[in-house]
Coordinates of N, CA and C in Angstrom, one line a residue:
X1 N 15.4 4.9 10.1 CA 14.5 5.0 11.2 C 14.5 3.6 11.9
X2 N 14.8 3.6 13.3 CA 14.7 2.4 13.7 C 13.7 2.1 14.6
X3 N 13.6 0.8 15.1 CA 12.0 -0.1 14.8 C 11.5 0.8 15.8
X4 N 12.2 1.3 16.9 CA 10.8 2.1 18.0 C 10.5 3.6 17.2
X5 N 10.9 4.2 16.2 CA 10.6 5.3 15.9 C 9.6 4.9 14.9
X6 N 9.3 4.1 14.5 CA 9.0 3.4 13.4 C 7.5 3.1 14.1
X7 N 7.6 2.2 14.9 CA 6.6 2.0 15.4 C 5.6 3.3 16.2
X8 N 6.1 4.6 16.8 CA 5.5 5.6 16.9 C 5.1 6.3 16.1
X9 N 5.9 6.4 15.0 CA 5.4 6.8 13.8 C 4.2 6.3 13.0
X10 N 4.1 4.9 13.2 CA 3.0 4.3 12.5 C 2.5 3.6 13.6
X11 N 1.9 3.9 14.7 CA 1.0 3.0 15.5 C -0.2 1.8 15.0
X12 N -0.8 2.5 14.3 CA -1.5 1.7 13.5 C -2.4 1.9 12.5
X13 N -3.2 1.5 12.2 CA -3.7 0.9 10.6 C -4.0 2.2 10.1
X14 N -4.2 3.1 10.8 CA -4.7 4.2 10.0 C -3.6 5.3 10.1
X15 N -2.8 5.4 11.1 CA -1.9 5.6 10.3 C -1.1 5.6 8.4
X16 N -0.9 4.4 9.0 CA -0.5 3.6 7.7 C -1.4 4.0 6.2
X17 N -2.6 4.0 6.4 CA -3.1 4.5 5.7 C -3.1 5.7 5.0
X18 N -3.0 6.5 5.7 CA -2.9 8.1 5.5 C -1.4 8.4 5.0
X19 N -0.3 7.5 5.2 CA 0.9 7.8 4.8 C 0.8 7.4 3.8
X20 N 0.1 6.3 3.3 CA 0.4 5.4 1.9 C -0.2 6.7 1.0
X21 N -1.9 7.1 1.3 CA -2.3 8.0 0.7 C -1.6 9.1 0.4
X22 N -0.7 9.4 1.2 CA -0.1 10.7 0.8 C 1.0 9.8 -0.6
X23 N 1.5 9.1 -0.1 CA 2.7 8.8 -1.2 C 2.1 8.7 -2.7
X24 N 0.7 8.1 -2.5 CA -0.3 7.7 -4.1 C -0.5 9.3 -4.2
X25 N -0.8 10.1 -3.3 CA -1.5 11.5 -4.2 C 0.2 11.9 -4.4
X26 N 1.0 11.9 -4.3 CA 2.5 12.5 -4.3 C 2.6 12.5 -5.7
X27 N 2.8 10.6 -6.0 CA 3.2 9.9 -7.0 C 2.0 9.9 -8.2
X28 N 0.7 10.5 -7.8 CA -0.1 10.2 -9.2 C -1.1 9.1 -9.2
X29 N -2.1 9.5 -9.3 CA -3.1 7.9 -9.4 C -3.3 8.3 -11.0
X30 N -3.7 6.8 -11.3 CA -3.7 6.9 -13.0 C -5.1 5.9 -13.1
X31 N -6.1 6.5 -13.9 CA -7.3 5.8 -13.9 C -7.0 4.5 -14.9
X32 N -7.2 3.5 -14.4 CA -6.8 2.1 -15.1 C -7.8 1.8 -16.2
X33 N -8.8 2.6 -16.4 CA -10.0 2.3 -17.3 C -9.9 3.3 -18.2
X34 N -9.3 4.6 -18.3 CA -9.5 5.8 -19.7 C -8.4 6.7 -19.5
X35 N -7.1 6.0 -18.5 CA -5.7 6.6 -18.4 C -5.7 8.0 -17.6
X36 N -7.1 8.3 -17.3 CA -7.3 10.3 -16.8 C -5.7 10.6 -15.2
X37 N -5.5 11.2 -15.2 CA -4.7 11.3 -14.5 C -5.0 12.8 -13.3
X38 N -6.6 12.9 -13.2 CA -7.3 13.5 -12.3 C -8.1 13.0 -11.7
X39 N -8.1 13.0 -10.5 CA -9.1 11.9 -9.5 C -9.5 12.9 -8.1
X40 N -10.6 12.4 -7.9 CA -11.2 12.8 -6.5 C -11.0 12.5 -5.5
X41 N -10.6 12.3 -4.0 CA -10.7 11.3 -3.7 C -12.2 11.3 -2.5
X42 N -12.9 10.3 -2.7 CA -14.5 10.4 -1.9 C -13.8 9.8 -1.0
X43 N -14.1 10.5 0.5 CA -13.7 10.0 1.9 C -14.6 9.1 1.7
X44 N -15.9 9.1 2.1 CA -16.9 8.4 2.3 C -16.6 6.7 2.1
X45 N -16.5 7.1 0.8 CA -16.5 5.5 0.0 C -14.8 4.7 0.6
X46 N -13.9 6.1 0.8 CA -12.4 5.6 0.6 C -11.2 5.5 -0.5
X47 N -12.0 6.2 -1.6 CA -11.7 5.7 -2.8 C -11.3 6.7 -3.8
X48 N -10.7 6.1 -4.9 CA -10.2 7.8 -5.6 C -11.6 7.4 -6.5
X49 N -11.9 8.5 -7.5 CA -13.0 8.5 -8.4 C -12.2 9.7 -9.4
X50 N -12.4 8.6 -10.6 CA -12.0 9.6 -12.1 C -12.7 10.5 -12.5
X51 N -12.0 11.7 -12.4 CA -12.9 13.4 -13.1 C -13.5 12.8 -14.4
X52 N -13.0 11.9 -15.3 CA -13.0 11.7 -16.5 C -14.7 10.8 -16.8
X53 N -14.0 9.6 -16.2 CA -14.8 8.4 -16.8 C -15.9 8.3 -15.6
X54 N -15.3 8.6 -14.4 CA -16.0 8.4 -13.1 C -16.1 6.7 -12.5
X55 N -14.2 6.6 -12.9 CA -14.0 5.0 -12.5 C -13.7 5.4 -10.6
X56 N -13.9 4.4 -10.1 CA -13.4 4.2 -8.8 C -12.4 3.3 -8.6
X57 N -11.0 3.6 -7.6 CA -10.2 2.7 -7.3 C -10.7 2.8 -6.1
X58 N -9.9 1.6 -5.7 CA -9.2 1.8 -3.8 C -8.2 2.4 -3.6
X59 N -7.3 2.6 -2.5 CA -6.0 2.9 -2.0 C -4.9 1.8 -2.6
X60 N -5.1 0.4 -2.9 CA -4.6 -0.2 -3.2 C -3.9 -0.5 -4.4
X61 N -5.4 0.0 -5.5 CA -5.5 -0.4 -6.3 C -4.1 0.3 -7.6
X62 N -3.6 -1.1 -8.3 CA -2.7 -0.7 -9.4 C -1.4 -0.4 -8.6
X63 N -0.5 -0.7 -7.0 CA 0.6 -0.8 -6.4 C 0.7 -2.2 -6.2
X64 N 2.3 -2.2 -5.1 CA 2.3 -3.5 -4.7 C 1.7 -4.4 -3.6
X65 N 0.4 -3.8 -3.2 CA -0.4 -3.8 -2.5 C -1.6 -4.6 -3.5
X66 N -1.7 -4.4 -4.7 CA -2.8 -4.6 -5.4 C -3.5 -6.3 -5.5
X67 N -4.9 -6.4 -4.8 CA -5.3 -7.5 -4.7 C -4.7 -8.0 -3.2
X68 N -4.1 -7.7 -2.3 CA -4.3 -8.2 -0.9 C -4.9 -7.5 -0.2
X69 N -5.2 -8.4 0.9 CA -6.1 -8.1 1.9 C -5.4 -8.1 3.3
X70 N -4.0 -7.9 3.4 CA -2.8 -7.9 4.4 C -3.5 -6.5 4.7
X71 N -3.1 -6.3 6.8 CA -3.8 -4.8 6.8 C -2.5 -4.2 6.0
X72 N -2.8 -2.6 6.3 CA -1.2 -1.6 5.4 C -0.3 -2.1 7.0
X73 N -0.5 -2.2 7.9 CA 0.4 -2.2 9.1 C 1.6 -3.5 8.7
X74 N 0.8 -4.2 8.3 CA 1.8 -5.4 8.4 C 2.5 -5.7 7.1
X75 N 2.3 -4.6 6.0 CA 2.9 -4.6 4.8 C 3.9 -3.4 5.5
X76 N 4.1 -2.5 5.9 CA 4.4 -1.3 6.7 C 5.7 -2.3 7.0
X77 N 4.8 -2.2 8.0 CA 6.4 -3.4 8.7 C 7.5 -4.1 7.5
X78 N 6.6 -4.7 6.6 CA 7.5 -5.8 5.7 C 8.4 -4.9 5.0
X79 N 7.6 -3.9 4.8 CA 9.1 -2.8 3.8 C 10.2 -2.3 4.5
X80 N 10.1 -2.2 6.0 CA 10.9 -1.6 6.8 C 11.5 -2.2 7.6
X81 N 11.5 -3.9 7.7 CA 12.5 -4.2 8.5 C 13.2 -5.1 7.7
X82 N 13.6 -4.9 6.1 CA 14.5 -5.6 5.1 C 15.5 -4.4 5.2
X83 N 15.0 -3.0 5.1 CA 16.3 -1.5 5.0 C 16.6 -1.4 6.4
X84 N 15.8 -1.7 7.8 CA 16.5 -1.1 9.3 C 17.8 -2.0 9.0
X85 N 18.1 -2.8 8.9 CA 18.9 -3.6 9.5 C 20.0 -4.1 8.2
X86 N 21.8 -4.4 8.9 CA 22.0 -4.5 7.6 C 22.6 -5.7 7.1
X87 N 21.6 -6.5 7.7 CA 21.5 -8.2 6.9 C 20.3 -8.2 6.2
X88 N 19.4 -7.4 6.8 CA 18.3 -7.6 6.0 C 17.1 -8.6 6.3
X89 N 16.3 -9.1 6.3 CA 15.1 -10.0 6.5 C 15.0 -10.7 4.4
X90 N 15.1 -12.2 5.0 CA 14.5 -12.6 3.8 C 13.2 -12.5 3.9
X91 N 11.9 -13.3 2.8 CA 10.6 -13.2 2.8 C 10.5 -15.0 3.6
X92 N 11.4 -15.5 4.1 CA 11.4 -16.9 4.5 C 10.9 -16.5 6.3
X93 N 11.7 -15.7 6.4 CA 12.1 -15.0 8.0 C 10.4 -14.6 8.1
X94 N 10.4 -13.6 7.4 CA 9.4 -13.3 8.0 C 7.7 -14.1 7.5
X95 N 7.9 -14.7 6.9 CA 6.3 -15.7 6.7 C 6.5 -16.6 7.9
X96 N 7.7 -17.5 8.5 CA 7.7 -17.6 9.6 C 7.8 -17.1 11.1
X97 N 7.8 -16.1 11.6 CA 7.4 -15.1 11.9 C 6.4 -14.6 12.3
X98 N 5.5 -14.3 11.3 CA 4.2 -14.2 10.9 C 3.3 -15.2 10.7
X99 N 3.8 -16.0 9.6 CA 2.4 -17.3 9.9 C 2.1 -16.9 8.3
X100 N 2.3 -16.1 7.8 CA 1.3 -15.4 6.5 C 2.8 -15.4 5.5
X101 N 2.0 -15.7 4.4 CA 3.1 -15.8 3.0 C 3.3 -14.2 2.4
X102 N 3.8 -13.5 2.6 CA 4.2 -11.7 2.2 C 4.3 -12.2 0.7
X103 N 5.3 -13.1 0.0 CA 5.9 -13.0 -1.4 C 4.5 -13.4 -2.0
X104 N 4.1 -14.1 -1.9 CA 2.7 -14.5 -2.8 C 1.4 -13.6 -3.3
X105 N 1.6 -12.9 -2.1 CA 0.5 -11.9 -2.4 C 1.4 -10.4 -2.9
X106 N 2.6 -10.4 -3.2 CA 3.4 -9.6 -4.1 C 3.4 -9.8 -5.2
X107 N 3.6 -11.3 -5.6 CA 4.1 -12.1 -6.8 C 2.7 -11.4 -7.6
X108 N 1.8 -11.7 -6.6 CA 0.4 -11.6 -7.8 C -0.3 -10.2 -8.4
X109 N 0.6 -9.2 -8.2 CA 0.7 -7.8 -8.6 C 1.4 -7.9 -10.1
X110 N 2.7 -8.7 -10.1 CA 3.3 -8.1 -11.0 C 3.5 -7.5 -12.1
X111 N 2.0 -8.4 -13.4 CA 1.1 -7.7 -14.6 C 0.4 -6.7 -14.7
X112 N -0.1 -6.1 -13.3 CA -1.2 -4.8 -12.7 C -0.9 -4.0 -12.1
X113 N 0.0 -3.8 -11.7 CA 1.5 -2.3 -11.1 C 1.5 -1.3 -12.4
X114 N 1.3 -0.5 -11.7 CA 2.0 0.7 -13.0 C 3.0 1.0 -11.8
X115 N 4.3 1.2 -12.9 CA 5.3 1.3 -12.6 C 6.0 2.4 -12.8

């Protein structure tokens, strides 16, 4: 996909949103507190809720997304302009760029991902 299709496709933050969501209900949310692997998701709150224990995540919660506060747009972007192109973007390119450190707030996922 390249960057103008890319960017119609995901205009913005809610977009992004609703795409990420589909890939987490695709892929499985997994309750991090009693493992249940059936969840609700409450619009209201935004959040999945466990049939089980009745834990709440976020959208975030337990990806590589876990613990930032980056919108999904500008993580959107970061996953998709290292594959458009075929040099690729380091994480150097783009924290300059941007102004914002991407790898750091990755790095700090890495023990909390289910994988």
């Amino acid at each position: 996909m390249n960057l103008l299709k890319f960017s119609t496709t995901f205009p913005d933050e809610s977009s992004c949103k609703a795409k990420w969501k589909a890939m987490r209900d695709k892929q499985g949310v997994v309750c991090p507190h009693c493992g249940g692997r059936d969840h609700y998701w409450k619009s209201d709150r935004k959040c999945y809720e466990c049939k089980n224990c009745k834990y709440r995540q976020g959208l975030r919660a337990n990806t590589v997304m876990h613990g930032s506060r980056l919108p999904f747009r500008y993580r959107f972007v970061a996953f998709h302009l290292p594959t458009s192109t075929k040099k690729g973007f380091s994480a150097e390119e783009l924290n300059g760029s941007w102004g914002i450190n991407i790898m750091s707030r990755i790095g700090r996922c890495r023990t909390n991902c289910v994988r």
